[in-house]
PDB file of C-alpha atoms in Angstrom:
ATOM      1  CA  MET A1204      31.332  17.559 -78.849  1.00 77.00           C
ATOM      2  CA  LEU A1205      30.779  20.915 -80.439  1.00 93.00           C
ATOM      3  CA  VAL A1206      30.375  24.062 -78.374  1.00 94.00           C
ATOM      4  CA  HIS A1207      28.001  26.843 -79.344  1.00 94.00           C
ATOM      5  CA  PRO A1208      30.112  29.744 -80.643  1.00 92.00           C
ATOM      6  CA  GLN A1209      28.249  32.246 -78.435  1.00 89.00           C
ATOM      7  CA  PHE A1210      27.987  34.850 -81.132  1.00 90.00           C
ATOM      8  CA  ASP A1211      27.881  38.487 -80.178  1.00 88.00           C
ATOM      9  CA  PRO A1212      24.150  39.277 -80.494  1.00 83.00           C
ATOM     10  CA  ILE A1213      25.076  42.661 -81.959  1.00 86.00           C
ATOM     11  CA  ALA A1214      25.963  42.349 -85.633  1.00 85.00           C
ATOM     12  CA  LEU A1215      26.885  45.987 -86.174  1.00 85.00           C
ATOM     13  CA  GLN A1216      27.233  49.002 -83.926  1.00 84.00           C
ATOM     14  CA  VAL A1217      27.656  52.596 -85.020  1.00 84.00           C
ATOM     15  CA  GLY A1218      27.878  54.859 -81.995  1.00 81.00           C
ATOM     16  CA  PRO A1219      24.802  54.302 -79.837  1.00 82.00           C
ATOM     17  CA  LEU A1220      23.013  52.459 -82.657  1.00 83.00           C
ATOM     18  CA  ALA A1221      23.219  48.670 -82.305  1.00 83.00           C
ATOM     19  CA  VAL A1222      21.928  46.314 -84.980  1.00 84.00           C
ATOM     20  CA  HIS A1223      21.190  42.847 -83.602  1.00 84.00           C
ATOM     21  CA  TRP A1224      21.490  39.629 -85.576  1.00 85.00           C
ATOM     22  CA  TYR A1225      17.943  38.716 -84.594  1.00 79.00           C
ATOM     23  CA  GLY A1226      16.662  41.938 -86.103  1.00 82.00           C
ATOM     24  CA  LEU A1227      18.554  41.188 -89.292  1.00 89.00           C
ATOM     25  CA  THR A1228      16.960  37.749 -89.539  1.00 89.00           C
ATOM     26  CA  TYR A1229      13.533  39.396 -89.312  1.00 84.00           C
ATOM     27  CA  LEU A1230      14.479  41.837 -92.065  1.00 88.00           C
ATOM     28  CA  ALA A1231      15.646  38.893 -94.166  1.00 91.00           C
ATOM     29  CA  ALA A1232      12.338  37.124 -93.523  1.00 89.00           C
ATOM     30  CA  PHE A1233      10.337  40.179 -94.635  1.00 89.00           C
ATOM     31  CA  GLY A1234      12.482  40.659 -97.740  1.00 91.00           C
ATOM     32  CA  LEU A1235      12.174  37.015 -98.751  1.00 93.00           C
ATOM     33  CA  PHE A1236       8.424  37.132 -98.228  1.00 91.00           C
ATOM     34  CA  VAL A1237       8.104  40.053-100.642  1.00 91.00           C
ATOM     35  CA  LEU A1238      10.304  38.377-103.268  1.00 93.00           C
ATOM     36  CA  LEU A1239       8.461  35.071-103.039  1.00 95.00           C
ATOM     37  CA  GLY A1240       5.066  36.756-102.830  1.00 93.00           C
ATOM     38  CA  ARG A1241       5.755  38.631-106.051  1.00 94.00           C
ATOM     39  CA  ALA A1242       6.809  35.381-107.693  1.00 94.00           C
ATOM     40  CA  GLN A1243       3.558  33.815-106.493  1.00 94.00           C
ATOM     41  CA  ALA A1244       1.564  36.739-107.877  1.00 93.00           C
ATOM     42  CA  ARG A1245       3.026  36.052-111.328  1.00 92.00           C
ATOM     43  CA  ARG A1246       1.829  32.447-111.344  1.00 93.00           C
ATOM     44  CA  PRO A1247      -1.164  31.813-113.647  1.00 92.00           C
ATOM     45  CA  ARG A1248      -3.772  31.353-110.915  1.00 92.00           C
ATOM     46  CA  PHE A1249      -2.953  34.622-109.154  1.00 94.00           C
ATOM     47  CA  ALA A1250      -2.036  36.621-112.256  1.00 92.00           C
ATOM     48  CA  ALA A1251      -5.461  35.770-113.677  1.00 92.00           C
ATOM     49  CA  ALA A1252      -7.011  37.137-110.476  1.00 93.00           C
ATOM     50  CA  GLY A1253      -5.194  40.440-110.995  1.00 93.00           C
ATOM     51  CA  TRP A1254      -2.637  40.307-108.181  1.00 92.00           C
ATOM     52  CA  ALA A1255      -0.152  43.203-108.267  1.00 88.00           C
ATOM     53  CA  PRO A1256       3.235  43.560-106.469  1.00 82.00           C
ATOM     54  CA  ALA A1257       1.903  46.393-104.297  1.00 83.00           C
ATOM     55  CA  GLU A1258      -0.724  44.039-102.881  1.00 89.00           C
ATOM     56  CA  VAL A1259       2.003  41.678-101.662  1.00 89.00           C
ATOM     57  CA  GLU A1260       3.648  44.531 -99.759  1.00 88.00           C
ATOM     58  CA  ASP A1261       0.316  45.474 -98.174  1.00 89.00           C
ATOM     59  CA  LEU A1262      -0.173  41.832 -97.281  1.00 90.00           C
ATOM     60  CA  LEU A1263       3.196  41.823 -95.502  1.00 88.00           C
ATOM     61  CA  PHE A1264       2.079  44.776 -93.367  1.00 88.00           C
ATOM     62  CA  PHE A1265      -1.076  42.936 -92.275  1.00 87.00           C
ATOM     63  CA  GLY A1266       0.946  39.775 -91.651  1.00 85.00           C
ATOM     64  CA  VAL A1267       3.500  41.543 -89.446  1.00 85.00           C
ATOM     65  CA  LEU A1268       0.722  42.991 -87.285  1.00 86.00           C
ATOM     66  CA  GLY A1269      -0.820  39.540 -87.000  1.00 85.00           C
ATOM     67  CA  VAL A1270       2.494  37.955 -86.003  1.00 82.00           C
ATOM     68  CA  ILE A1271       3.262  40.529 -83.317  1.00 82.00           C
ATOM     69  CA  LEU A1272      -0.187  40.765 -81.737  1.00 84.00           C
ATOM     70  CA  GLY A1273      -1.071  37.092 -82.094  1.00 82.00           C
ATOM     71  CA  GLY A1274       2.386  35.895 -81.071  1.00 80.00           C
ATOM     72  CA  ARG A1275       2.319  37.910 -77.877  1.00 82.00           C
ATOM     73  CA  LEU A1276      -1.238  36.992 -76.929  1.00 85.00           C
ATOM     74  CA  GLY A1277      -0.495  33.350 -77.710  1.00 78.00           C
ATOM     75  CA  TYR A1278       2.476  33.382 -75.349  1.00 79.00           C
ATOM     76  CA  VAL A1279       0.367  35.005 -72.639  1.00 80.00           C
ATOM     77  CA  LEU A1280      -2.522  32.540 -72.981  1.00 80.00           C
ATOM     78  CA  PHE A1281      -0.693  29.308 -73.823  1.00 76.00           C
ATOM     79  CA  TYR A1282       2.471  29.522 -71.743  1.00 77.00           C
ATOM     80  CA  LYS A1283       2.101  31.883 -68.745  1.00 79.00           C
ATOM     81  CA  PRO A1284      -1.586  32.707 -68.197  1.00 82.00           C
ATOM     82  CA  LEU A1285      -1.384  32.781 -64.380  1.00 79.00           C
ATOM     83  CA  HIS A1286       1.728  34.955 -64.373  1.00 76.00           C
ATOM     84  CA  PHE A1287       0.199  37.563 -66.662  1.00 75.00           C
ATOM     85  CA  LEU A1288      -3.115  37.406 -64.824  1.00 80.00           C
ATOM     86  CA  ALA A1289      -1.223  38.447 -61.700  1.00 80.00           C
ATOM     87  CA  ASN A1290       0.903  40.981 -63.635  1.00 78.00           C
ATOM     88  CA  PRO A1291      -1.371  42.301 -66.417  1.00 79.00           C
ATOM     89  CA  LEU A1292       0.814  45.277 -67.357  1.00 78.00           C
ATOM     90  CA  GLU A1293       3.629  42.912 -68.332  1.00 74.00           C
ATOM     91  CA  VAL A1294       1.509  41.794 -71.292  1.00 74.00           C
ATOM     92  CA  PHE A1295       2.704  44.949 -73.044  1.00 70.00           C
ATOM     93  CA  ALA A1296       6.389  44.488 -72.105  1.00 67.00           C
ATOM     94  CA  VAL A1297       7.286  42.835 -75.413  1.00 63.00           C
ATOM     95  CA  TRP A1298      10.915  43.964 -75.071  1.00 59.00           C
ATOM     96  CA  GLN A1299      11.302  41.350 -72.336  1.00 61.00           C
ATOM     97  CA  GLY A1300      10.652  38.594 -74.891  1.00 63.00           C
ATOM     98  CA  GLY A1301       7.886  36.043 -75.098  1.00 67.00           C
ATOM     99  CA  MET A1302       6.247  35.165 -78.417  1.00 69.00           C
ATOM    100  CA  ALA A1303       4.440  31.978 -79.449  1.00 76.00           C
ATOM    101  CA  PHE A1304       4.352  30.745 -83.036  1.00 73.00           C
ATOM    102  CA  HIS A1305       0.936  29.149 -82.712  1.00 76.00           C
ATOM    103  CA  GLY A1306      -0.492  32.416 -81.398  1.00 80.00           C
ATOM    104  CA  GLY A1307       1.235  34.273 -84.214  1.00 80.00           C
ATOM    105  CA  LEU A1308      -0.341  31.874 -86.695  1.00 85.00           C
ATOM    106  CA  ILE A1309      -3.811  32.607 -85.342  1.00 87.00           C
ATOM    107  CA  GLY A1310      -3.007  36.311 -85.567  1.00 87.00           C
ATOM    108  CA  VAL A1311      -1.879  35.956 -89.181  1.00 89.00           C
ATOM    109  CA  ILE A1312      -5.003  33.997 -90.137  1.00 89.00           C
ATOM    110  CA  PHE A1313      -7.143  36.766 -88.672  1.00 91.00           C
ATOM    111  CA  ALA A1314      -5.036  39.407 -90.469  1.00 91.00           C
ATOM    112  CA  LEU A1315      -5.455  37.556 -93.786  1.00 93.00           C
ATOM    113  CA  PHE A1316      -9.198  37.425 -93.220  1.00 93.00           C
ATOM    114  CA  VAL A1317      -9.299  41.189 -92.621  1.00 93.00           C
ATOM    115  CA  TYR A1318      -7.120  41.791 -95.687  1.00 93.00           C
ATOM    116  CA  ALA A1319      -9.316  39.588 -97.854  1.00 93.00           C
ATOM    117  CA  ARG A1320     -12.460  41.396 -96.691  1.00 92.00           C
ATOM    118  CA  ARG A1321     -10.953  44.833 -97.333  1.00 91.00           C
ATOM    119  CA  ARG A1322      -9.709  43.877-100.809  1.00 91.00           C
ATOM    120  CA  GLY A1323     -12.745  41.844-101.784  1.00 92.00           C
ATOM    121  CA  ARG A1324     -10.681  38.727-102.414  1.00 94.00           C
ATOM    122  CA  PRO A1325     -11.559  35.124-101.459  1.00 94.00           C
ATOM    123  CA  PHE A1326      -9.869  34.184 -98.196  1.00 95.00           C
ATOM    124  CA  TRP A1327      -8.545  30.865 -99.525  1.00 96.00           C
ATOM    125  CA  GLU A1328      -6.969  32.613-102.502  1.00 95.00           C
ATOM    126  CA  VAL A1329      -5.065  34.935-100.158  1.00 95.00           C
ATOM    127  CA  ALA A1330      -4.076  32.070 -97.842  1.00 96.00           C
ATOM    128  CA  ASP A1331      -2.845  29.931-100.746  1.00 97.00           C
ATOM    129  CA  LEU A1332      -0.673  32.776-102.031  1.00 96.00           C
ATOM    130  CA  VAL A1333       0.878  33.381 -98.622  1.00 95.00           C
ATOM    131  CA  ALA A1334       1.422  29.789 -97.435  1.00 96.00           C
ATOM    132  CA  PRO A1335       4.522  28.864 -99.513  1.00 96.00           C
ATOM    133  CA  CYS A1336       6.181  32.175 -98.602  1.00 94.00           C
ATOM    134  CA  VAL A1337       6.058  31.626 -94.840  1.00 94.00           C
ATOM    135  CA  PRO A1338       8.595  28.795 -94.220  1.00 95.00           C
ATOM    136  CA  VAL A1339      11.633  30.840 -95.317  1.00 94.00           C
ATOM    137  CA  GLY A1340      10.681  33.416 -92.699  1.00 90.00           C
ATOM    138  CA  LEU A1341      10.456  30.656 -90.110  1.00 92.00           C
ATOM    139  CA  ALA A1342      13.887  29.440 -91.201  1.00 95.00           C
ATOM    140  CA  ALA A1343      15.330  32.934 -90.704  1.00 92.00           C
ATOM    141  CA  GLY A1344      13.803  33.118 -87.232  1.00 89.00           C
ATOM    142  CA  ARG A1345      15.262  29.753 -86.197  1.00 93.00           C
ATOM    143  CA  LEU A1346      18.655  30.859 -87.429  1.00 93.00           C
ATOM    144  CA  GLY A1347      18.280  33.888 -85.173  1.00 91.00           C
ATOM    145  CA  ASN A1348      17.441  31.573 -82.251  1.00 91.00           C
ATOM    146  CA  PHE A1349      20.624  29.606 -82.917  1.00 94.00           C
ATOM    147  CA  ILE A1350      22.792  32.725 -83.134  1.00 93.00           C
ATOM    148  CA  ASN A1351      21.349  33.903 -79.821  1.00 89.00           C
ATOM    149  CA  GLY A1352      21.917  30.474 -78.268  1.00 91.00           C
ATOM    150  CA  GLU A1353      18.296  30.234 -77.104  1.00 89.00           C
ATOM    151  CA  LEU A1354      15.613  27.548 -77.315  1.00 90.00           C
ATOM    152  CA  TRP A1355      18.281  24.865 -77.168  1.00 93.00           C
ATOM    153  CA  GLY A1356      17.607  21.159 -77.445  1.00 96.00           C
ATOM    154  CA  ARG A1357      17.318  18.296 -75.002  1.00 96.00           C
ATOM    155  CA  ALA A1358      20.260  16.258 -73.775  1.00 96.00           C
ATOM    156  CA  ALA A1359      21.880  14.208 -76.547  1.00 96.00           C
ATOM    157  CA  ASP A1360      24.323  11.330 -76.786  1.00 95.00           C
ATOM    158  CA  PRO A1361      27.784  12.937 -76.529  1.00 93.00           C
ATOM    159  CA  GLY A1362      28.839  10.660 -79.377  1.00 93.00           C
ATOM    160  CA  LEU A1363      26.405  12.329 -81.761  1.00 95.00           C
ATOM    161  CA  PRO A1364      28.667  14.157 -84.256  1.00 95.00           C
ATOM    162  CA  TRP A1365      26.620  17.365 -84.143  1.00 96.00           C
ATOM    163  CA  ALA A1366      25.780  17.313 -80.427  1.00 96.00           C
ATOM    164  CA  MET A1367      26.491  20.728 -78.977  1.00 96.00           C
ATOM    165  CA  VAL A1368      27.082  22.293 -75.583  1.00 96.00           C
ATOM    166  CA  PHE A1369      25.097  25.486 -75.008  1.00 96.00           C
ATOM    167  CA  PRO A1370      26.837  27.349 -72.161  1.00 94.00           C
ATOM    168  CA  GLN A1371      23.812  29.662 -71.996  1.00 90.00           C
ATOM    169  CA  SER A1372      21.793  26.763 -70.567  1.00 91.00           C
ATOM    170  CA  GLY A1373      23.946  26.711 -67.447  1.00 89.00           C
ATOM    171  CA  LEU A1374      24.791  23.018 -67.905  1.00 92.00           C
ATOM    172  CA  ALA A1375      27.859  21.738 -69.759  1.00 92.00           C
ATOM    173  CA  ILE A1376      26.067  18.801 -71.358  1.00 95.00           C
ATOM    174  CA  ALA A1377      25.693  17.731 -74.970  1.00 96.00           C
ATOM    175  CA  ARG A1378      22.412  18.836 -76.501  1.00 97.00           C
ATOM    176  CA  HIS A1379      20.560  18.582 -79.772  1.00 97.00           C
ATOM    177  CA  PRO A1380      20.870  21.850 -81.755  1.00 97.00           C
ATOM    178  CA  SER A1381      17.090  21.822 -82.119  1.00 97.00           C
ATOM    179  CA  GLN A1382      17.043  25.320 -83.604  1.00 97.00           C
ATOM    180  CA  LEU A1383      18.878  23.903 -86.626  1.00 97.00           C
ATOM    181  CA  TYR A1384      16.489  20.948 -86.797  1.00 98.00           C
ATOM    182  CA  GLN A1385      13.607  23.412 -86.999  1.00 97.00           C
ATOM    183  CA  PHE A1386      15.524  25.537 -89.507  1.00 97.00           C
ATOM    184  CA  ALA A1387      15.866  22.465 -91.738  1.00 97.00           C
ATOM    185  CA  LEU A1388      12.418  20.912 -91.228  1.00 97.00           C
ATOM    186  CA  GLU A1389       9.810  23.639 -90.804  1.00 95.00           C
ATOM    187  CA  GLY A1390      11.963  26.071 -92.750  1.00 96.00           C
ATOM    188  CA  LEU A1391      13.863  24.740 -95.756  1.00 97.00           C
ATOM    189  CA  LEU A1392      12.163  21.369 -96.273  1.00 98.00           C
ATOM    190  CA  LEU A1393       8.631  22.700 -95.794  1.00 98.00           C
ATOM    191  CA  PHE A1394       9.374  25.572 -98.173  1.00 97.00           C
ATOM    192  CA  ALA A1395      10.690  23.224-100.872  1.00 97.00           C
ATOM    193  CA  LEU A1396       7.668  20.920-100.569  1.00 97.00           C
ATOM    194  CA  LEU A1397       5.090  23.716-100.594  1.00 97.00           C
ATOM    195  CA  TRP A1398       6.778  25.638-103.398  1.00 97.00           C
ATOM    196  CA  LEU A1399       6.775  22.567-105.616  1.00 96.00           C
ATOM    197  CA  TYR A1400       3.251  21.569-104.577  1.00 96.00           C
ATOM    198  CA  SER A1401       1.865  25.026-105.300  1.00 95.00           C
ATOM    199  CA  ARG A1402       3.287  25.080-108.832  1.00 91.00           C
ATOM    200  CA  GLY A1403       0.584  22.788-110.148  1.00 87.00           C
ATOM    201  CA  PRO A1404      -3.124  23.583-110.504  1.00 89.00           C
ATOM    202  CA  ARG A1405      -4.680  23.389-107.042  1.00 93.00           C
ATOM    203  CA  ARG A1406      -8.145  23.986-105.739  1.00 95.00           C
ATOM    204  CA  PRO A1407      -8.703  26.850-103.291  1.00 95.00           C
ATOM    205  CA  GLY A1408      -7.438  25.945 -99.843  1.00 96.00           C
ATOM    206  CA  GLN A1409      -5.223  23.021-100.818  1.00 97.00           C
ATOM    207  CA  VAL A1410      -1.919  24.853-100.398  1.00 97.00           C
ATOM    208  CA  ALA A1411      -3.006  26.488 -97.131  1.00 96.00           C
ATOM    209  CA  GLY A1412      -4.129  23.109 -95.792  1.00 97.00           C
ATOM    210  CA  ALA A1413      -0.823  21.530 -96.841  1.00 97.00           C
ATOM    211  CA  PHE A1414       1.038  24.246 -94.920  1.00 96.00           C
ATOM    212  CA  LEU A1415      -0.898  23.618 -91.701  1.00 96.00           C
ATOM    213  CA  LEU A1416      -0.453  19.874 -92.007  1.00 97.00           C
ATOM    214  CA  GLY A1417       3.227  20.046 -92.950  1.00 97.00           C
ATOM    215  CA  TYR A1418       4.202  22.571 -90.312  1.00 96.00           C
ATOM    216  CA  GLY A1419       2.313  20.709 -87.610  1.00 96.00           C
ATOM    217  CA  VAL A1420       4.059  17.425 -88.436  1.00 97.00           C
ATOM    218  CA  PHE A1421       7.559  18.915 -88.743  1.00 97.00           C
ATOM    219  CA  ARG A1422       7.216  21.029 -85.595  1.00 96.00           C
ATOM    220  CA  PHE A1423       5.896  18.020 -83.657  1.00 97.00           C
ATOM    221  CA  ILE A1424       8.992  16.055 -84.689  1.00 97.00           C
ATOM    222  CA  ALA A1425      11.403  18.873 -83.852  1.00 97.00           C
ATOM    223  CA  GLU A1426       9.768  19.399 -80.449  1.00 95.00           C
ATOM    224  CA  ALA A1427      10.835  15.868 -79.488  1.00 96.00           C
ATOM    225  CA  PHE A1428      14.428  17.179 -79.520  1.00 97.00           C
ATOM    226  CA  ARG A1429      13.782  20.626 -78.048  1.00 96.00           C
ATOM    227  CA  GLU A1430      14.083  21.361 -74.337  1.00 95.00           C
ATOM    228  CA  PRO A1431      10.565  22.053 -73.023  1.00 92.00           C
ATOM    229  CA  ASP A1432       9.864  25.330 -71.260  1.00 83.00           C
ATOM    230  CA  ALA A1433      11.301  25.143 -67.760  1.00 81.00           C
ATOM    231  CA  HIS A1434       8.109  26.374 -66.072  1.00 78.00           C
ATOM    232  CA  LEU A1435       5.942  23.842 -67.947  1.00 82.00           C
ATOM    233  CA  GLY A1436       8.083  20.771 -68.523  1.00 89.00           C
ATOM    234  CA  LEU A1437       6.423  17.883 -70.309  1.00 90.00           C
ATOM    235  CA  LEU A1438       2.654  17.668 -70.090  1.00 92.00           C
ATOM    236  CA  SER A1439       0.206  14.763 -70.508  1.00 94.00           C
ATOM    237  CA  LEU A1440       1.476  11.729 -72.442  1.00 95.00           C
ATOM    238  CA  GLY A1441       5.002  13.108 -72.187  1.00 93.00           C
ATOM    239  CA  LEU A1442       4.331  15.764 -74.821  1.00 95.00           C
ATOM    240  CA  SER A1443       5.489  19.369 -74.677  1.00 94.00           C
ATOM    241  CA  MET A1444       3.158  22.335 -74.966  1.00 89.00           C
ATOM    242  CA  GLY A1445       4.448  22.881 -78.509  1.00 90.00           C
ATOM    243  CA  GLN A1446       3.524  19.325 -79.463  1.00 95.00           C
ATOM    244  CA  TRP A1447       0.032  19.619 -78.000  1.00 95.00           C
ATOM    245  CA  LEU A1448      -0.508  22.835 -79.950  1.00 90.00           C
ATOM    246  CA  CYS A1449       0.644  21.089 -83.134  1.00 94.00           C
ATOM    247  CA  LEU A1450      -1.993  18.363 -82.930  1.00 96.00           C
ATOM    248  CA  PRO A1451      -4.998  20.581 -83.772  1.00 95.00           C
ATOM    249  CA  MET A1452      -2.886  22.125 -86.558  1.00 95.00           C
ATOM    250  CA  VAL A1453      -2.314  18.716 -88.106  1.00 97.00           C
ATOM    251  CA  LEU A1454      -5.977  17.744 -87.813  1.00 97.00           C
ATOM    252  CA  LEU A1455      -7.210  21.065 -89.193  1.00 96.00           C
ATOM    253  CA  GLY A1456      -4.676  20.998 -92.025  1.00 96.00           C
ATOM    254  CA  ALA A1457      -5.663  17.460 -93.003  1.00 97.00           C
ATOM    255  CA  LEU A1458      -9.359  18.400 -92.891  1.00 96.00           C
ATOM    256  CA  ILE A1459      -8.874  21.517 -95.054  1.00 96.00           C
ATOM    257  CA  LEU A1460      -6.645  19.637 -97.497  1.00 95.00           C
ATOM    258  CA  GLY A1461      -9.126  16.775 -97.826  1.00 94.00           C
ATOM    259  CA  LEU A1462     -12.177  19.002 -98.274  1.00 95.00           C
ATOM    260  CA  ALA A1463     -10.341  21.257-100.740  1.00 95.00           C
ATOM    261  CA  ALA A1464      -9.177  18.301-102.831  1.00 91.00           C
ATOM    262  CA  ARG A1465     -12.816  17.192-103.174  1.00 91.00           C
ATOM    263  CA  GLY A1466     -14.053  20.691-103.928  1.00 88.00           C
ATOM    264  CA  ARG A1467     -16.093  20.690-100.722  1.00 88.00           C
ATOM    265  CA  LEU A1468     -14.281  23.441 -98.834  1.00 88.00           C
ATOM    266  CA  ALA A1469     -16.743  26.174 -97.947  1.00 81.00           C
ATOM    267  CA  PRO A1470     -15.760  29.622 -99.233  1.00 81.00           C
ATOM    268  CA  VAL A1471     -14.847  32.218 -96.590  1.00 76.00           C
ATOM    269  CA  HIS A1472     -15.885  35.802 -97.264  1.00 65.00           C
TER     270      HIS A1472
END
């Protein structure tokens, strides 16, 4: 069995200033988003609509706000509503951790809607530009989870060549390195599929719908190997909270993709 290396969470320290690996993965995610967003803006569909590099940077700002606010509120509402109801001031204690991707996604969708309204651009055009740029950021975040030795996987067959012991879990048992599964599935693979899919001529909303569908499916699969939250465990039908939250994503993504392919997706202004 492999053993998690237990990396030092601090990548670089100069005097009192400490730079954490997790912070670096976020910086990498933001940088990759800008690079990919600019490449998207040069594609015929978006170039014809007059997209400029500066707009991509503004879009990143809106997206970051959506991730932070939505991610925190999602964690509060989806994972620990009773705890935060009893301790409302802890909602603002973001330094203690606690973010939810599905909440962050809702926050980003709202931020894109606000951006589209302010810039006078069709919402689906903005969403289609952003969608292929997101998975690399997710990949960077999962790499940060692995470096930190958090969000480890469920128990695995010790004979599995890549089974790994995470001492941080408090149990010396072989586990699935589920962070790396998510890195590969909802990060690298989803990026490759969406980037190739978005190269061709697509109707408004098709790429955004493909993202929702693809992420929901890949996250649902990865959740089967990820240790569920200790305070929740497995819920109805033996599914984790993450899997239950993926189901509406898959359904909504399939609906948007199907309507967009038929040219029946209602415009959002």
